[in-house]
Short mmCIF file of C-alpha atoms and ligand atoms in Angstrom, two decimals:
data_model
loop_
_atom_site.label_atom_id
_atom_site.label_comp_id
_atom_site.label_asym_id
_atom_site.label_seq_id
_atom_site.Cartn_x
_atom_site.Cartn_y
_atom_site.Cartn_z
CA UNK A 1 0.00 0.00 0.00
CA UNK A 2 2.70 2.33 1.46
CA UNK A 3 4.82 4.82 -1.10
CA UNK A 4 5.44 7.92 1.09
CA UNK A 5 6.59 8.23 4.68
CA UNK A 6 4.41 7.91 7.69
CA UNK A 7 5.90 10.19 10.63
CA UNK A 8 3.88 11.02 13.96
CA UNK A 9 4.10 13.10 16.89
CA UNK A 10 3.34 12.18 20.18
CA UNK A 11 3.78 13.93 23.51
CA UNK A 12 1.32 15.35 26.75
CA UNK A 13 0.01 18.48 26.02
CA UNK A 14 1.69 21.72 25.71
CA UNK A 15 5.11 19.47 24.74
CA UNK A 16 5.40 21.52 21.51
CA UNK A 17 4.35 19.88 18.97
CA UNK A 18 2.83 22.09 16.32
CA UNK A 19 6.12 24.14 16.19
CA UNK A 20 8.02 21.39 15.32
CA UNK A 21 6.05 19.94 13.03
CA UNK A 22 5.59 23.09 11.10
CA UNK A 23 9.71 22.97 11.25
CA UNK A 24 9.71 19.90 9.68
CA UNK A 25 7.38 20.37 6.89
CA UNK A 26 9.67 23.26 5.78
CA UNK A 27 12.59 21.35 6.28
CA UNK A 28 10.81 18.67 3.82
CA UNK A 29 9.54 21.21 1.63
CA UNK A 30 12.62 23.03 1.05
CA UNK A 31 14.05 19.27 -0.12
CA UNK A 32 11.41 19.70 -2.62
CA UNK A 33 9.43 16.58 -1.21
CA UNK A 34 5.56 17.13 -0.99
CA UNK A 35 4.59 16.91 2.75
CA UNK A 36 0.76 16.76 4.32
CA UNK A 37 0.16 17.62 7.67
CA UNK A 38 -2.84 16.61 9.79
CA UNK A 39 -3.84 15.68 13.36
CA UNK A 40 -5.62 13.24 15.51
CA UNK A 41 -8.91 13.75 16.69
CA UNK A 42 -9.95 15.97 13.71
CA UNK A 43 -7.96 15.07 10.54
CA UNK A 44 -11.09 15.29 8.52
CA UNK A 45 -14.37 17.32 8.55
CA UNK A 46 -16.38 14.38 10.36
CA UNK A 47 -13.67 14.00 12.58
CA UNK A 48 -13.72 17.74 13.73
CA UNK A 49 -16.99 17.00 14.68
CA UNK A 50 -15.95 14.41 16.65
CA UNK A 51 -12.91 16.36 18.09
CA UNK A 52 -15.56 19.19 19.35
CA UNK A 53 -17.16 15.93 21.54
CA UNK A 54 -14.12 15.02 22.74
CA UNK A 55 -12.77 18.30 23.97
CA UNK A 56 -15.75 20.04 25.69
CA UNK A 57 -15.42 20.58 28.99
CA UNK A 58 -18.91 20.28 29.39
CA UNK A 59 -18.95 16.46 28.38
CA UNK A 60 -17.61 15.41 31.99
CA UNK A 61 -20.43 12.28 31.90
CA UNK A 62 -18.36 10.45 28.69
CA UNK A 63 -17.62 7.17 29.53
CA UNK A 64 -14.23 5.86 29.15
CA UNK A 65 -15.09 3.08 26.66
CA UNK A 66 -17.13 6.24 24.95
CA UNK A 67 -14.15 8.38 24.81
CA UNK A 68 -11.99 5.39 23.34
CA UNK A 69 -14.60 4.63 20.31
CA UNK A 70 -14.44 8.09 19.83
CA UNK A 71 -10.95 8.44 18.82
CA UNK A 72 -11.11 5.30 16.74
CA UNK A 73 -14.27 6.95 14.57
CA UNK A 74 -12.46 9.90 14.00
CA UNK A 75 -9.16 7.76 13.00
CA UNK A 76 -10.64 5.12 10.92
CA UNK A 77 -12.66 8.04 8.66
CA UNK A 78 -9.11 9.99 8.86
CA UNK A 79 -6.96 6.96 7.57
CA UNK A 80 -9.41 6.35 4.90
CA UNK A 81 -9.72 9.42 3.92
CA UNK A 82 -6.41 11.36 4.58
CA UNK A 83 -3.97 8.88 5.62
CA UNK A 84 -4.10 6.32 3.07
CA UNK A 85 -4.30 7.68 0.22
CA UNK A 86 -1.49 10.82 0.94
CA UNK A 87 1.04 7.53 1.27
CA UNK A 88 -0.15 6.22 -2.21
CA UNK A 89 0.43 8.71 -3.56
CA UNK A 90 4.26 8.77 -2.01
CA UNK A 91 3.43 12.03 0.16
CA UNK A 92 5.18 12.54 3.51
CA UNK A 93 2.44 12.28 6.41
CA UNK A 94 3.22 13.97 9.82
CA UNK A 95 0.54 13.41 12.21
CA UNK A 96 0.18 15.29 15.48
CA UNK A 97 -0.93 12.16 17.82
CA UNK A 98 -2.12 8.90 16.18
CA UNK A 99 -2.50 5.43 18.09
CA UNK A 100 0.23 5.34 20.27
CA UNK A 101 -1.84 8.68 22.37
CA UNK A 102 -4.87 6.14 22.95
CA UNK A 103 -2.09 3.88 24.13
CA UNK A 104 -1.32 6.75 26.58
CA UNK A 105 -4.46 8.31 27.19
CA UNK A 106 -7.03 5.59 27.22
CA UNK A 107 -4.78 2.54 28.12
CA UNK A 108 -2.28 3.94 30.81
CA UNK A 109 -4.68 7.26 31.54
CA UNK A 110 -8.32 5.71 31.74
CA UNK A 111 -6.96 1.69 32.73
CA UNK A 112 -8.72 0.45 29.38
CA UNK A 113 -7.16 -2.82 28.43
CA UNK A 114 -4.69 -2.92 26.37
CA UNK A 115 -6.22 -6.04 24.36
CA UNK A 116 -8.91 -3.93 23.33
CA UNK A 117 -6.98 -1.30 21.85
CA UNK A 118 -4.88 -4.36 20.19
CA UNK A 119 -8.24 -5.45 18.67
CA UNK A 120 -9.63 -2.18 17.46
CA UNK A 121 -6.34 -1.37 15.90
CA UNK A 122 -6.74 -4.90 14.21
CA UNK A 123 -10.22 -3.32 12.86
CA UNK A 124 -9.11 0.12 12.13
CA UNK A 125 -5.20 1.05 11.59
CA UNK A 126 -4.99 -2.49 9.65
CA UNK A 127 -1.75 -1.48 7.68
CA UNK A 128 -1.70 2.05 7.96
CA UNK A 129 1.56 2.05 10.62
CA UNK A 130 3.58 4.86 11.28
CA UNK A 131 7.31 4.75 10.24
CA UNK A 132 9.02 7.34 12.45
CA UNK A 133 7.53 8.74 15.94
CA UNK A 134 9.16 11.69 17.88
CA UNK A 135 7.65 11.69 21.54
CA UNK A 136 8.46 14.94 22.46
CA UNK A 137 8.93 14.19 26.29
CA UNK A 138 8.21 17.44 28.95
CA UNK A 139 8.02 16.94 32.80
CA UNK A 140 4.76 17.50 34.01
CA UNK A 141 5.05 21.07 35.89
CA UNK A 142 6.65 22.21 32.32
CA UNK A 143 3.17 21.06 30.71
CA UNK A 144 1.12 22.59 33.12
CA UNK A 145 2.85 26.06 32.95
CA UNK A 146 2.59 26.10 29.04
CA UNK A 147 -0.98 25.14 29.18
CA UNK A 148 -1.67 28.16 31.26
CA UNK A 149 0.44 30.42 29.68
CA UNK A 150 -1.51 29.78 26.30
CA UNK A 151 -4.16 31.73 28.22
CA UNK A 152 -6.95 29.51 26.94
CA UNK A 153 -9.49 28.07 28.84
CA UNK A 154 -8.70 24.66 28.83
CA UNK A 155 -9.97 21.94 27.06
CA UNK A 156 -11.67 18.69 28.80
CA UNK A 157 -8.45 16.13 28.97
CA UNK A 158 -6.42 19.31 29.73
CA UNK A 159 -8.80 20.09 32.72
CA UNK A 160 -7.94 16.20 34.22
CA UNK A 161 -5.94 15.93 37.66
CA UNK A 162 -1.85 15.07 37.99
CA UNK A 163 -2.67 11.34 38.59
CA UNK A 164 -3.65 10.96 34.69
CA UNK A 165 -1.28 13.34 33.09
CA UNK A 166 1.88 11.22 34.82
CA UNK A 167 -0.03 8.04 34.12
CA UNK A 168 -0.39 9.29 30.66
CA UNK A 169 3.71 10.80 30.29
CA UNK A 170 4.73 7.20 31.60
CA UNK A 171 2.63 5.61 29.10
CA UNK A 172 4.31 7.26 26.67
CA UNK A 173 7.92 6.29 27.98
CA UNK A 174 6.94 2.82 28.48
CA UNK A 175 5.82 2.74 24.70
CA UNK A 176 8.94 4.38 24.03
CA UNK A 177 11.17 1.51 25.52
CA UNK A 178 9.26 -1.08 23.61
CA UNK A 179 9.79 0.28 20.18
CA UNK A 180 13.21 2.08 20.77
CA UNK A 181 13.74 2.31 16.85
CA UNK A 182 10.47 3.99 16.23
CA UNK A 183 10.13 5.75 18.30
CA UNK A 184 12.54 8.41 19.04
CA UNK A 185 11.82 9.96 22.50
CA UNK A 186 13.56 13.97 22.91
CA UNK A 187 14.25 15.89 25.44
CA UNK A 188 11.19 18.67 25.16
CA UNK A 189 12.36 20.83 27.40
CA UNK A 190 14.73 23.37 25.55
CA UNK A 191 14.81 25.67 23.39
CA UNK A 192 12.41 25.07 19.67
CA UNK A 193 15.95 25.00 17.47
CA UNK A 194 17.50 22.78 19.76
CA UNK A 195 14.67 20.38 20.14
CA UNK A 196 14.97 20.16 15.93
CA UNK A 197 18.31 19.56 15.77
CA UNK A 198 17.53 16.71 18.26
CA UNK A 199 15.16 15.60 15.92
CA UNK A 200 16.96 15.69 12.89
CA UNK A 201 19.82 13.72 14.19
CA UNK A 202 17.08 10.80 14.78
CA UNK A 203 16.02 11.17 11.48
CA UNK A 204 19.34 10.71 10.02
CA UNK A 205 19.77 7.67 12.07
CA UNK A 206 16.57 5.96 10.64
CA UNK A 207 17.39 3.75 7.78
CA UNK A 208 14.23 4.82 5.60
P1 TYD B 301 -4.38 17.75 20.73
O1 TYD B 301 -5.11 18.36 19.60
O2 TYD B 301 -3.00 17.29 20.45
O3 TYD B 301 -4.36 18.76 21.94
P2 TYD B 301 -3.25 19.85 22.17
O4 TYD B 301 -3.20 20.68 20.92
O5 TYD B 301 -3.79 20.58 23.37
O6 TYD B 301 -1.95 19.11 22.44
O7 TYD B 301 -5.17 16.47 21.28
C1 TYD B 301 -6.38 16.56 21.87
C2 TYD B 301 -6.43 15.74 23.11
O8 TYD B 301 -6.88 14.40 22.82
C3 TYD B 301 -5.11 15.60 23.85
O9 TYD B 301 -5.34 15.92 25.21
C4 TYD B 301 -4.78 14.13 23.76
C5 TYD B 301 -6.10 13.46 23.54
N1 TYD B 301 -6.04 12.19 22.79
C6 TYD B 301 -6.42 11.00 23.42
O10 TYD B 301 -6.77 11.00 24.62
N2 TYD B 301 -6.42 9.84 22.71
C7 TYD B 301 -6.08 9.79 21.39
O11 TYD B 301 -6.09 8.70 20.76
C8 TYD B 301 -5.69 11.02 20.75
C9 TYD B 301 -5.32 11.01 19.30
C10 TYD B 301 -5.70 12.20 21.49
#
C-alpha cells in the first residue's frame, strides 16, 4: 500500500508539537518533497466534529469506553480518507498524535485494556503504521505552565488531575522503551531549534 513516509508526533500536552512539526514540513519542503500535515482527533471534517465531543469541557459524563470509540471513529474516517491515500500517492504524512496517544491516554490514563486497543487497531489502523515517531517528552510542571500560559481556557483532557497526566507521560515512555527504533523519544524541554536539531539527528539515524 505504502509509497510515502508515515511520521507522527506524540507527547502530553503543551510538549510543543505544532512548532516542530511546522519545522519539519519546511525542512521537507525546502528538499522539494511534498509533505501533508494533519492531526488526531480531527484530521477530517467528520472528525472535527468528533474532536468538538471530545474536547468540551462540558462532556464530563463520557464514559471511558465512549471516549476510546471516539478516537477510533475519527481515526478510521481519517486513515481512509487522509492517511491512506497521501502515502499512495508517495506524500510525507506527519501526524500530530495517532495510536500510540490512545495507548497513553485511554490505556495507561483511563486503565482500558490494552487487548482492546490491540483489537480495534486490528479493525481500524490495519496497515496504515507509522514509520518514524518523535515523543516529544516534557516533565509534568513544564506542561502545566505552558498550558496556562496559552491563556486559553482549557480543554476537557487538559482540565484532568496530575494522577492521569503522569499516568499518561509514563505511558508514553513505556511505549517508548518497547519500540526504541520507532520511536525516538527527545528531550522537550529546551529551546524550539535545539529540540529540531535533536530531531533531525534521529532522522538521520533511521534507515528509511
Ligand atoms: P491535541 O489536539 O494534540 O491537543 P493539544 O493541541 O492541546 O496538544 O489532542 C487533543 C487531546 O486528545 C489531547 O489531550 C490528547 C487526547 N487524545 C487522546 O486521549 N487519545 C487519542 O487517541 C488522541 C489522538 C488524542
Amino acid at each position: 500500500m505504502k509509497k510515502g513516509l508515515f511520521i507522527t508526533f506524540e507527547g502530553i500536552d503543551g510538549a510543543g508539537k505544532s512548532t516542530q512539526i511546522n519545522m519539519l514540513r519546511d525542512y521537507f519542503e525546502k528538499k522539494g518533497i511534498s509533505v501533508v500535515i494533519t492531526r488526531e482527533p480531527g484530521g477530517t471534517d467528520i472528525g472535527n466534529k468528533i474532536r468538538t465531543i471530545l474536547l468540551d469541557k462540558e462532556n464530563t459524563a463520557l464514559s471511558a469506553t465512549a471516549e476510546l470509540l471516539l478516537y477510533y471513529a475519527d481515526r478510521a474516517q481519517h486513515i481512509n480518507e487522509c492517511i491512506v491515500p497521501a502515502l499512495e500517492s508517495g506524500k510525507y504524512v506527519i501526524c500530530d498524535r495517532y495510536y500510540d496517544s490512545s495507548y497513553a491516554y485511554q490505556r495507561a490514563g483511563r486503565g482500558i485494556d490494552i487487548s482492546v486497543l490491540d483489537k480495534l487497531n486490528s479493525i481500524v489502523v490495519k496497515d496504515a503504521k507509522r514509520d518514524i515517531t518523535f515523543l516529544l517528552d516534557i516533565s509534568l510542571a513544564s506542561s502545566e505552565s505552558r498550558i496556562t500560559s496559552r491563556g486559553e481556557a482549557r480543554d476537557r483532557l487538559e482540565a484532568e488531575g496530575n494522577t492521569f497526566k503522569q499516568n499518561v507521560r509514563e505511558g508514553f515512555l513505556e511505549q517508548a522503551r518497547l519500540c526504541p527504533d520507532r520511536i525516538r523519544t527527545i528531550n522537550a524541554m529546551q529551546s524550539p531549534d535545539k529540540i529540531f536539531e535533536d530531531i533531525l539527528h534521529e532522522l538521520n539515524d533511521i534507515k528509511l
